[in-house]
CSV table of C-alpha atoms in Angstrom, one decimal:
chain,number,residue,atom,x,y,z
A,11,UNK,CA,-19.9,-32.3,14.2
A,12,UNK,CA,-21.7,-29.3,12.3
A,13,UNK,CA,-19.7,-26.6,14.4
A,14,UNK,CA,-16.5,-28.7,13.8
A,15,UNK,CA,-16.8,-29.1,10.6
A,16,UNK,CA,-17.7,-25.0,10.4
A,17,UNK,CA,-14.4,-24.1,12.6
A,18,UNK,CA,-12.1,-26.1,10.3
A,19,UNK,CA,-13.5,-24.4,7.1
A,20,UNK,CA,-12.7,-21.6,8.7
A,21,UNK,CA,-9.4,-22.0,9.6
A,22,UNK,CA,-8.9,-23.4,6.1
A,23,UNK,CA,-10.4,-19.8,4.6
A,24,UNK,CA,-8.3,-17.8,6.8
A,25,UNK,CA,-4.9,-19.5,6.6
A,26,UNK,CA,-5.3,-19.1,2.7
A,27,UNK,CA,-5.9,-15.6,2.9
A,28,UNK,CA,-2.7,-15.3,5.4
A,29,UNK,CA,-0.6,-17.4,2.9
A,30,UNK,CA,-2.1,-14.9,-0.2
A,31,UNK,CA,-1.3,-11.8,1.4
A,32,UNK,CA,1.8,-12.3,3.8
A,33,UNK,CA,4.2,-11.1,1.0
A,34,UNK,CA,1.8,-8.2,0.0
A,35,UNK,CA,3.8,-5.7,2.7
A,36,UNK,CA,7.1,-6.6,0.2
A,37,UNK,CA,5.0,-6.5,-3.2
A,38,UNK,CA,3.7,-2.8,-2.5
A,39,UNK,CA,6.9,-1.5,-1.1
A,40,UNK,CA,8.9,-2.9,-4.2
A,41,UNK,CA,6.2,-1.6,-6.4
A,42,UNK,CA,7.4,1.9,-5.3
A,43,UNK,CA,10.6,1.1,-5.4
A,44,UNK,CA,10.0,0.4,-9.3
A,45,UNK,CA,8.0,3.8,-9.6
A,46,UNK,CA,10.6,5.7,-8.4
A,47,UNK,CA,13.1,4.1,-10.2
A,48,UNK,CA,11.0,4.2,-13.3
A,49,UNK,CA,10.8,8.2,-12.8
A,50,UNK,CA,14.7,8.5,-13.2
A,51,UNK,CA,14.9,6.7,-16.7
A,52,UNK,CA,15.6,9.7,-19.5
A,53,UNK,CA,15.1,6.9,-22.3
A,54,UNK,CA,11.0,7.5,-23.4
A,55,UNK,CA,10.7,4.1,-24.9
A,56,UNK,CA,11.9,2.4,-22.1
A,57,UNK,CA,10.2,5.0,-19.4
A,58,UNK,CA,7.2,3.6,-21.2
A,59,UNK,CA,7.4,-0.2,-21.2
A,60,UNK,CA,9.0,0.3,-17.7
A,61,UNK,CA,5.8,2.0,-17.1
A,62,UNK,CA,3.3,-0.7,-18.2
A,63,UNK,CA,5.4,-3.1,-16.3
A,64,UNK,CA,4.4,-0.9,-13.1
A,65,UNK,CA,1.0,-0.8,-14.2
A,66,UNK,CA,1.0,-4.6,-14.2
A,67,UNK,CA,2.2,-4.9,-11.2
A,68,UNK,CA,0.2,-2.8,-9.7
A,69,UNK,CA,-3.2,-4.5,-11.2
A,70,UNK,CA,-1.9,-7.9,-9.6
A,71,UNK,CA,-1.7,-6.6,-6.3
A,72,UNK,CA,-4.6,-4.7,-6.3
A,73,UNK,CA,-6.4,-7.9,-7.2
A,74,UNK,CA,-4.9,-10.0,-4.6
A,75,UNK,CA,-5.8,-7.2,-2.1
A,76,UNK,CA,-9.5,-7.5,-3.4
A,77,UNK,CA,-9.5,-11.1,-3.3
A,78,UNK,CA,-8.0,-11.8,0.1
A,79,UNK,CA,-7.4,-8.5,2.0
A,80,UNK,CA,-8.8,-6.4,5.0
A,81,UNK,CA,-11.5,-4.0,4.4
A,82,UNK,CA,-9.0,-1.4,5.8
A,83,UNK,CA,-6.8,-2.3,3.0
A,84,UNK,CA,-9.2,-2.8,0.3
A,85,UNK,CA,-10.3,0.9,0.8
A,86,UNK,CA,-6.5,2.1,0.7
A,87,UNK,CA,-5.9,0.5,-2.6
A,88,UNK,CA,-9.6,1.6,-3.7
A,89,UNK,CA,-8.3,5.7,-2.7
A,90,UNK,CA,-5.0,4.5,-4.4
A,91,UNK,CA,-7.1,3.4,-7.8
A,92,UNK,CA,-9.7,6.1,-7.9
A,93,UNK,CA,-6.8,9.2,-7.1
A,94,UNK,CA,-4.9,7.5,-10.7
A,95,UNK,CA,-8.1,7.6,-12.5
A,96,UNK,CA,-8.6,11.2,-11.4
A,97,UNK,CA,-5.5,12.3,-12.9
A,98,UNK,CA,-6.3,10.9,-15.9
A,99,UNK,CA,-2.4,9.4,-16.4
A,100,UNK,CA,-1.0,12.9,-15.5
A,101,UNK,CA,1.1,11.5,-13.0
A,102,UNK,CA,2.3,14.8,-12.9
A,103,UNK,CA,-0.9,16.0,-10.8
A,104,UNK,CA,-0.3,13.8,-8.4
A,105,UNK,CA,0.4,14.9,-4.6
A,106,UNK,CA,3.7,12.5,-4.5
A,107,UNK,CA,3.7,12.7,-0.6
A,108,UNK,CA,0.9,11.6,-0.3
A,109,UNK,CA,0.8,9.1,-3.0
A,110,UNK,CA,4.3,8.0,-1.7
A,111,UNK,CA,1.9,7.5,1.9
A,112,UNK,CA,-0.5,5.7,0.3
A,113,UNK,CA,1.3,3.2,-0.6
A,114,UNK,CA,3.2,3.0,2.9
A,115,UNK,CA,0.1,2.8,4.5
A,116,UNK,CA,-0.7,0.1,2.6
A,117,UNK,CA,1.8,-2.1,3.2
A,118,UNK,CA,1.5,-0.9,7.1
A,119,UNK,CA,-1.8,-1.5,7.3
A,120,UNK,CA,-1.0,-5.1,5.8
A,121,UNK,CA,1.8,-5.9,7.9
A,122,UNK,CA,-1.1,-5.3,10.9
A,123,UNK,CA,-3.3,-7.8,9.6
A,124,UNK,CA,-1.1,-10.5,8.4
A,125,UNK,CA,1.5,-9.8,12.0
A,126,UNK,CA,-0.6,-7.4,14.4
A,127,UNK,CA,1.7,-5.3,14.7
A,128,UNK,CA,1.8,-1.6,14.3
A,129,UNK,CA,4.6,0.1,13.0
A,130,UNK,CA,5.1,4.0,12.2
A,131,UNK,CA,5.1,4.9,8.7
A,132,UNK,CA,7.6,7.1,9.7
A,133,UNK,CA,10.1,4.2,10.1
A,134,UNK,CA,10.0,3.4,6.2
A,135,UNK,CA,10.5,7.3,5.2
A,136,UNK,CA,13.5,7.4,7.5
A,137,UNK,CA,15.0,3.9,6.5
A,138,UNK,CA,14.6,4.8,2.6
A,139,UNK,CA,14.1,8.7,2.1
A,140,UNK,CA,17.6,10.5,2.0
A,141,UNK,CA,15.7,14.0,2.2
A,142,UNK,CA,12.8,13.2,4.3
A,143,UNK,CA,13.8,15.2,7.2
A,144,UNK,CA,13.7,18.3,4.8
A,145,UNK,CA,10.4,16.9,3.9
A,146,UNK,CA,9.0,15.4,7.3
A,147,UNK,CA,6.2,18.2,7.3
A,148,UNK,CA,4.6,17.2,4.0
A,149,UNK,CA,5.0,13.6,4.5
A,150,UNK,CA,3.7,14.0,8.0
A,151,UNK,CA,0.2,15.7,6.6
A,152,UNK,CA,-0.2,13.9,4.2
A,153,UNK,CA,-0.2,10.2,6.0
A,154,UNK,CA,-1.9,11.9,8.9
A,155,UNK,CA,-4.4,12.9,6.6
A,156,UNK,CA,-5.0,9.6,4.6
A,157,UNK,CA,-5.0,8.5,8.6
A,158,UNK,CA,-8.2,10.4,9.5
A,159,UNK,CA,-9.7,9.8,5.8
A,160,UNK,CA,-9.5,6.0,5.8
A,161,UNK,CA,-10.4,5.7,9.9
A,162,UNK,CA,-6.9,4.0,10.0
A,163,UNK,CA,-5.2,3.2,13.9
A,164,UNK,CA,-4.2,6.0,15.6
A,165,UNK,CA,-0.6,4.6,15.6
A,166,UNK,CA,-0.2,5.0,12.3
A,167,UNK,CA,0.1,8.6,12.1
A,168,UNK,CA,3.6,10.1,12.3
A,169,UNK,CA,3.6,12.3,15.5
């Protein structure tokens, strides 16, 4: 009855923290999308509100992440967090490969958890990026470097 009881709970803990983070994948992904977006506006007002929005955005999911996530994905985000306090909100400073990897790592490594299945980060560059094949180099170091940092899989370096 103990063990039964034990299994269920559980089951319980683990189906919320499947429910919590299935749409994270699509939450970090659009967050980008909204960065670079966000980077094209000439207006400084709205560059600025635009900017908190981000911000926002990105404090949610880093929360969920904390409260339901992997440890794998929890030390992404934790890279993610301490790289922008580094900088010091110079975005500017910023290695944009391989914060641009970061975040597809992210979402990567979340798809594993939530689907087990591995996917190549390279997939995303090539489906979104217009100029990543004049860029495939930096992008390529960069992830496989965040890769080797984070002790991430193997497959998710872009060969």
């Amino acid at each position: 009855m103990k063990k039964n009881f034990k299994n269920e709970l559980k089951r319980q803990r683990d189906s919320v923290a499947l429910e919590k983070m299935s749409t994270m994948p699509y939450e970090v992904l659009a967050l980008m999308d909204e960065m670079i977006e966000s980077g094209k506006i000439k207006n400084e007002t709205q560059k600025k509100i635009t900017m908190e929005q981000n911000f926002k955005h990105f404090k949610e999911i880093m929360n969920t992440i904390y409260s339901y996530g992997t440890e794998k994905s929890i030390k992404i985000v934790s890279l993610m967090q301490k790289e922008n306090y580094a900088a010091n909100g110079k975005t500017a400073s910023l290695d944009k490969y391989r914060m641009m990897s970061s975040y597809v790592l992210l979402a990567t490594q979340i798809k594993h958890d939530v689907t087990e299945i591995s996917v190549s980060p390279e997939l995303w560059f090539q489906m979104r990026l217009t100029d990543y094949e004049a860029n495939r180099e930096e992008f390529m170091n960069a992830n496989n470097k965040l890769v080797d940092e984070l002790k991430l899989k193997e497959e998710f370096k872009i060969k």
